[in-house]
mmCIF file of C-alpha atoms in Angstrom:
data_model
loop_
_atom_site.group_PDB
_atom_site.id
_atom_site.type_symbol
_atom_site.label_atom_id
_atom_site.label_comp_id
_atom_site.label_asym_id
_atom_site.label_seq_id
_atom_site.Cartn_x
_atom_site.Cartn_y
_atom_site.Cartn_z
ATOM 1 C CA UNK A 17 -28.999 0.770 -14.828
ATOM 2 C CA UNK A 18 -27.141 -1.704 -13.322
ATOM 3 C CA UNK A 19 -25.691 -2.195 -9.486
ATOM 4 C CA UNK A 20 -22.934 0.040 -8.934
ATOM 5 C CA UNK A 21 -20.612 -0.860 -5.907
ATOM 6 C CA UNK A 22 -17.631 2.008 -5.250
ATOM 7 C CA UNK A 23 -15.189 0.681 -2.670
ATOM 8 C CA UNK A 24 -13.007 3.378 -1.835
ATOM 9 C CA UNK A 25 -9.006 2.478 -0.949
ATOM 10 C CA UNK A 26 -6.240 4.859 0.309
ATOM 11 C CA UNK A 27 -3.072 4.190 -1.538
ATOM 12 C CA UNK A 28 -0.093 5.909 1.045
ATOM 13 C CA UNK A 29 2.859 6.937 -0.900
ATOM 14 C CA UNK A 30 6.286 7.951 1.220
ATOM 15 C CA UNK A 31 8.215 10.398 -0.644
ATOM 16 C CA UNK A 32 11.793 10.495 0.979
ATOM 17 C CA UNK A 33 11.524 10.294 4.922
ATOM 18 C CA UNK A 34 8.139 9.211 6.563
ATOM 19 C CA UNK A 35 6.480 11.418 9.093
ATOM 20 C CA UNK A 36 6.399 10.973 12.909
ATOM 21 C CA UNK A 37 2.926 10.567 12.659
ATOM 22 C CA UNK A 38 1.065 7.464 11.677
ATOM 23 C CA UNK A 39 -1.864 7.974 9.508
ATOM 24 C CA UNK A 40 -5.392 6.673 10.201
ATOM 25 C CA UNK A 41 -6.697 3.985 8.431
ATOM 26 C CA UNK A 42 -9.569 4.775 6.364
ATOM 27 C CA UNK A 43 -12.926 2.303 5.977
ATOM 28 C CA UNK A 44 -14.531 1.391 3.252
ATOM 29 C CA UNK A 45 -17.426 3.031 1.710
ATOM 30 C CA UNK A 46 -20.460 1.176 -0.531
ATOM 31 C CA UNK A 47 -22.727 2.365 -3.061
ATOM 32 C CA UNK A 48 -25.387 0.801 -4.195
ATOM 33 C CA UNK A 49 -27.843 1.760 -7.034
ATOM 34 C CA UNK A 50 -31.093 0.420 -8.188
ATOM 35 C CA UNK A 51 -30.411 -3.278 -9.929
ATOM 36 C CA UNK A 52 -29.670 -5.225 -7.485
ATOM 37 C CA UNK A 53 -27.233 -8.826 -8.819
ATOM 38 C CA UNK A 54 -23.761 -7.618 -9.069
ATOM 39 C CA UNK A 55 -20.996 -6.639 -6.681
ATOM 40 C CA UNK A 56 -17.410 -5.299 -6.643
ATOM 41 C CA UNK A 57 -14.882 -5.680 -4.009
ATOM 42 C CA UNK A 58 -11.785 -4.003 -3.011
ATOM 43 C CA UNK A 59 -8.788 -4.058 -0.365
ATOM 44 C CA UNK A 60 -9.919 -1.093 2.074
ATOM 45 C CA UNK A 61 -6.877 0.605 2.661
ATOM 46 C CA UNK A 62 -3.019 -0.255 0.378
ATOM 47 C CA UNK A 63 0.462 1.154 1.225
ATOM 48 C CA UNK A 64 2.692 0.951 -1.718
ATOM 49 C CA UNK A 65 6.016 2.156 0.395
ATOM 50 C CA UNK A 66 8.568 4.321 -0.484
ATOM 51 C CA UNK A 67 9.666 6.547 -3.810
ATOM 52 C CA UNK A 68 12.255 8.934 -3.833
ATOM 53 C CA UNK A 69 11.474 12.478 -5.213
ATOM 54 C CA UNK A 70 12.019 11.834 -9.218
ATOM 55 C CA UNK A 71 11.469 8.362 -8.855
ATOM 56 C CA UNK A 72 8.742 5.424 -9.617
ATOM 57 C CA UNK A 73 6.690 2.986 -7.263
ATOM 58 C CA UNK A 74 5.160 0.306 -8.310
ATOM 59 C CA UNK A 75 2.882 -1.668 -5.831
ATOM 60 C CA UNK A 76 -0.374 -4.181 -6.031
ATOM 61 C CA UNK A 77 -3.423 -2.878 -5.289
ATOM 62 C CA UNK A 78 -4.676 -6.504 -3.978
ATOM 63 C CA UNK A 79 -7.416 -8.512 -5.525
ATOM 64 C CA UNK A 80 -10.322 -6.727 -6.784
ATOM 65 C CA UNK A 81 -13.920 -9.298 -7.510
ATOM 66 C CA UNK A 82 -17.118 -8.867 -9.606
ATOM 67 C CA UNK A 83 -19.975 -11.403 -8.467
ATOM 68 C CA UNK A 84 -23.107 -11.312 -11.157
ATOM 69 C CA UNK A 85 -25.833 -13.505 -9.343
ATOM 70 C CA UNK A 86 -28.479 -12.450 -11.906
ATOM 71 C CA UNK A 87 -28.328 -15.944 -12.950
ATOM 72 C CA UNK A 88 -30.838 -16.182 -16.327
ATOM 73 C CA UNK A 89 -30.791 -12.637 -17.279
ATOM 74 C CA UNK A 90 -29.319 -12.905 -20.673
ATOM 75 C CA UNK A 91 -26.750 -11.074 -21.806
ATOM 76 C CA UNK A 92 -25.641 -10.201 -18.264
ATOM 77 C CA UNK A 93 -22.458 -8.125 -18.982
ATOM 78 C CA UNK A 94 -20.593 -5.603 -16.904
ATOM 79 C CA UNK A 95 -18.556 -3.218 -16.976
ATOM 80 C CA UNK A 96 -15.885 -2.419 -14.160
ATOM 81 C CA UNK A 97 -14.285 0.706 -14.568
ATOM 82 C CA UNK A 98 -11.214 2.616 -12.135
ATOM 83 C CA UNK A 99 -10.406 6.126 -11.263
ATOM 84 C CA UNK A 100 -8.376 7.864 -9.412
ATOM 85 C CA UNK A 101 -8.037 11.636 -7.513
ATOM 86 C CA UNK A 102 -4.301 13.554 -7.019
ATOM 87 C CA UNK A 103 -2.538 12.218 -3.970
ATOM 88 C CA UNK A 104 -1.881 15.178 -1.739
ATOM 89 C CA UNK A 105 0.167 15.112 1.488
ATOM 90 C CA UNK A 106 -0.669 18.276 4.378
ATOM 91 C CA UNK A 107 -2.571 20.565 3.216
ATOM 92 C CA UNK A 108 -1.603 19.595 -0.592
ATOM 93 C CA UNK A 109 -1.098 22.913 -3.174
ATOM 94 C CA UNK A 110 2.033 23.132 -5.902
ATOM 95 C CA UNK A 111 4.768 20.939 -4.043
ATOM 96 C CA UNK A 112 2.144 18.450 -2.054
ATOM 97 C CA UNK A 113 0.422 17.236 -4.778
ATOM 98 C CA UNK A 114 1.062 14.097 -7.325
ATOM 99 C CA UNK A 115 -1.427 14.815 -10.293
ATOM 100 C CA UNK A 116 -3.575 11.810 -11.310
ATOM 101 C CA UNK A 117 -1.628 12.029 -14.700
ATOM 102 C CA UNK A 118 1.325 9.941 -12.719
ATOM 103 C CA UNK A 119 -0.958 7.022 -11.726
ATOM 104 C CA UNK A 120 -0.862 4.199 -13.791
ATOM 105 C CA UNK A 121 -3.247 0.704 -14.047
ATOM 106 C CA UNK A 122 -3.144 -2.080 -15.589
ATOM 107 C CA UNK A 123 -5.554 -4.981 -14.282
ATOM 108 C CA UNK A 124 -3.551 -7.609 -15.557
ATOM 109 C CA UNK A 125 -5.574 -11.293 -16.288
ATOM 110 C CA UNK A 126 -8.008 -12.876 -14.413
ATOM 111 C CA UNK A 127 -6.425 -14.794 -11.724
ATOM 112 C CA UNK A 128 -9.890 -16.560 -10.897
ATOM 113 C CA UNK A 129 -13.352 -17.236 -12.612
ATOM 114 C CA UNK A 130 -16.385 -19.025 -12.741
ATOM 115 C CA UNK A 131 -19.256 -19.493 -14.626
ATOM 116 C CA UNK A 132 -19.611 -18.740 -18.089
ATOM 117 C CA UNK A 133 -19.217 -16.379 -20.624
ATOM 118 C CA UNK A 134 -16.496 -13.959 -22.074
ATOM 119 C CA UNK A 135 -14.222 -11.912 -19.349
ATOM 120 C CA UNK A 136 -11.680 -9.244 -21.033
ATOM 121 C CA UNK A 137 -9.025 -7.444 -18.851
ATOM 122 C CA UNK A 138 -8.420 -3.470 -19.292
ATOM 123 C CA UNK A 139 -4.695 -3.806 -19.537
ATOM 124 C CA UNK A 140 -3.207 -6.945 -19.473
ATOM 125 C CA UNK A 141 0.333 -6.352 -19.478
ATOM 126 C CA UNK A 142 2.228 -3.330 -17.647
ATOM 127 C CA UNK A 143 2.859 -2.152 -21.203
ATOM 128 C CA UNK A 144 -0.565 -1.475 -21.445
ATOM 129 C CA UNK A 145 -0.738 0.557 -18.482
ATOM 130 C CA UNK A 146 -2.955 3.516 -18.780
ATOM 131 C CA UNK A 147 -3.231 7.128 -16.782
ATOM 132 C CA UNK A 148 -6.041 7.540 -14.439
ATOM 133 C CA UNK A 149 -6.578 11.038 -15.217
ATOM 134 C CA UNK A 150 -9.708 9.737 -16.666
ATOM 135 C CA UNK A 151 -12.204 7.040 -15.710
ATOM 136 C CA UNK A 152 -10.579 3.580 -17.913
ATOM 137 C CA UNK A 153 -11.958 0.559 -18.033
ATOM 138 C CA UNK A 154 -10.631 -2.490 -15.932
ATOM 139 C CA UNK A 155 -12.197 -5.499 -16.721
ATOM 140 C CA UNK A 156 -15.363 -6.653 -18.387
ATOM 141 C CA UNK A 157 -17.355 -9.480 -19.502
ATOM 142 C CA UNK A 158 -19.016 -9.493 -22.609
ATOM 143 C CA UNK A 159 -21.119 -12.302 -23.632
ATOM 144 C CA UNK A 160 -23.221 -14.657 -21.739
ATOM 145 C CA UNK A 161 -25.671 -15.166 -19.067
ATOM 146 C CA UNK A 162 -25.561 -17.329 -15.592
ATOM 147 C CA UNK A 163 -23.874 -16.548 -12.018
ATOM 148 C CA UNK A 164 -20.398 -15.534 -12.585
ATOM 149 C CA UNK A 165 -17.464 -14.674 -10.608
ATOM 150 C CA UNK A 166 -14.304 -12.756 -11.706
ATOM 151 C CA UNK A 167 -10.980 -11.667 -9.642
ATOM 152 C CA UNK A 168 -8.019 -9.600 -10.912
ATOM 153 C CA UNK A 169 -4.728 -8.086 -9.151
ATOM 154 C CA UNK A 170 -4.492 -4.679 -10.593
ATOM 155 C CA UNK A 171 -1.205 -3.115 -10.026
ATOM 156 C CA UNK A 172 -0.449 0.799 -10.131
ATOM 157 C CA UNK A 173 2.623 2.792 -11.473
ATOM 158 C CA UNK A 174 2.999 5.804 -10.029
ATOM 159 C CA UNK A 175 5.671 8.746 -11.274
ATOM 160 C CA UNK A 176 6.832 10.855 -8.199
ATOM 161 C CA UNK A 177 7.451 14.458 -9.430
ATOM 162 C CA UNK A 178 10.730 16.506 -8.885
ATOM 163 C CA UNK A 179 10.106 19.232 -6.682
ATOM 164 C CA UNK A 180 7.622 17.820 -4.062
ATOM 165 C CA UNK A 181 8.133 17.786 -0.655
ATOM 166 C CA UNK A 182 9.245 14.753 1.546
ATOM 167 C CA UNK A 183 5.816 13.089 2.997
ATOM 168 C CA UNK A 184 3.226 10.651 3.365
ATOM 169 C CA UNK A 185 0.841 10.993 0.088
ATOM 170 C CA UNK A 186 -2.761 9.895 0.127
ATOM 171 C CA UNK A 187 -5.431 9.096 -3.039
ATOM 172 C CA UNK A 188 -8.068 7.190 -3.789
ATOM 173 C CA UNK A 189 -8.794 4.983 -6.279
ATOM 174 C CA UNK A 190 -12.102 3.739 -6.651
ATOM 175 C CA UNK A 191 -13.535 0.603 -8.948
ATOM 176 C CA UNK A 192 -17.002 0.500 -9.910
ATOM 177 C CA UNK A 193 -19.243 -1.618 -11.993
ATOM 178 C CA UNK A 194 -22.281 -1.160 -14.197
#
């Protein structure tokens, strides 16, 4: 097994007209498992603005990094991977809740790397864009050994049902690597 890092961001999504209220901002949360070598990190907190009820946002979710230091380990290949829960606004239920269905990723390229070896995006394109109803895979490297570094700017896509009511949404996606 392999280091897993999870770095939790909230993602706030105004449907029609924002609360009085401003919401809290939300740290950042780490985990690490047993092989130590390879990290992932994340913006802490994103606000993607405003959707209307029926409508789409689309928003950056900032630049997300995998650093291998395992140096001479050979192959050292990862795998980062994305999820994502329902965004929920009060106390969620039937008309406060955007299923994780609507929430689309696509990682796009790398927009930097070092070191060597082979580095493959999830979904290069917004065509390619893919529902995170499921854990999908973001980007990956999969040949060769020595330090390397790899950033992306994933962007998100999410549909904003009919029939919800007028608030600020929260989710979280998470990226991990293994």
């Amino acid at each position: 097994m392999r280091l897993l890092a999870a770095l939790l961001g909230v993602i706030i999504i105004l449907v029609g007209a924002a609360p009085a209220e401003a919401a809290a901002p939300v740290g950042r949360t780490v985990q690490l498992a047993a092989t130590p070598g390879v990290d992932i990190t994340v913006p802490a907190t994103v606000n993607l603005g405003t959707a209307f009820v029926g409508g789409v946002l689309t928003g950056s979710l900032g630049r997300v990094e995998v650093t291998d230091f395992r140096g001479p380990v050979n192959p050292n290949t990862w795998v980062a991977t994305v999820s994502a829960t329902v965004f929920t606004t009060g106390g969620g239920g039937a008309q406060r809740t955007i299923s994780n269905a609507s929430v689309f990723y696509w990682s796009g390229p790398a927009v930097q790397s070092t070191g060597g070896g082979t580095l493959v995006p999830g979904q290069p394109t917004q065509a390619q864009a893919v529902a995170l109803n499921v854990t999908r895979q973001a980007f990956r490297k999969t040949s060769g050994n020595g330090n390397n570094r790899v950033a992306w700017n994933p962007s998100l896509r999410i549909v904003v049902p009919t029939g919800i009511v007028a608030g600020t949404y929260r989710g979280t996606i998470t990226h991990s690597v293994t």
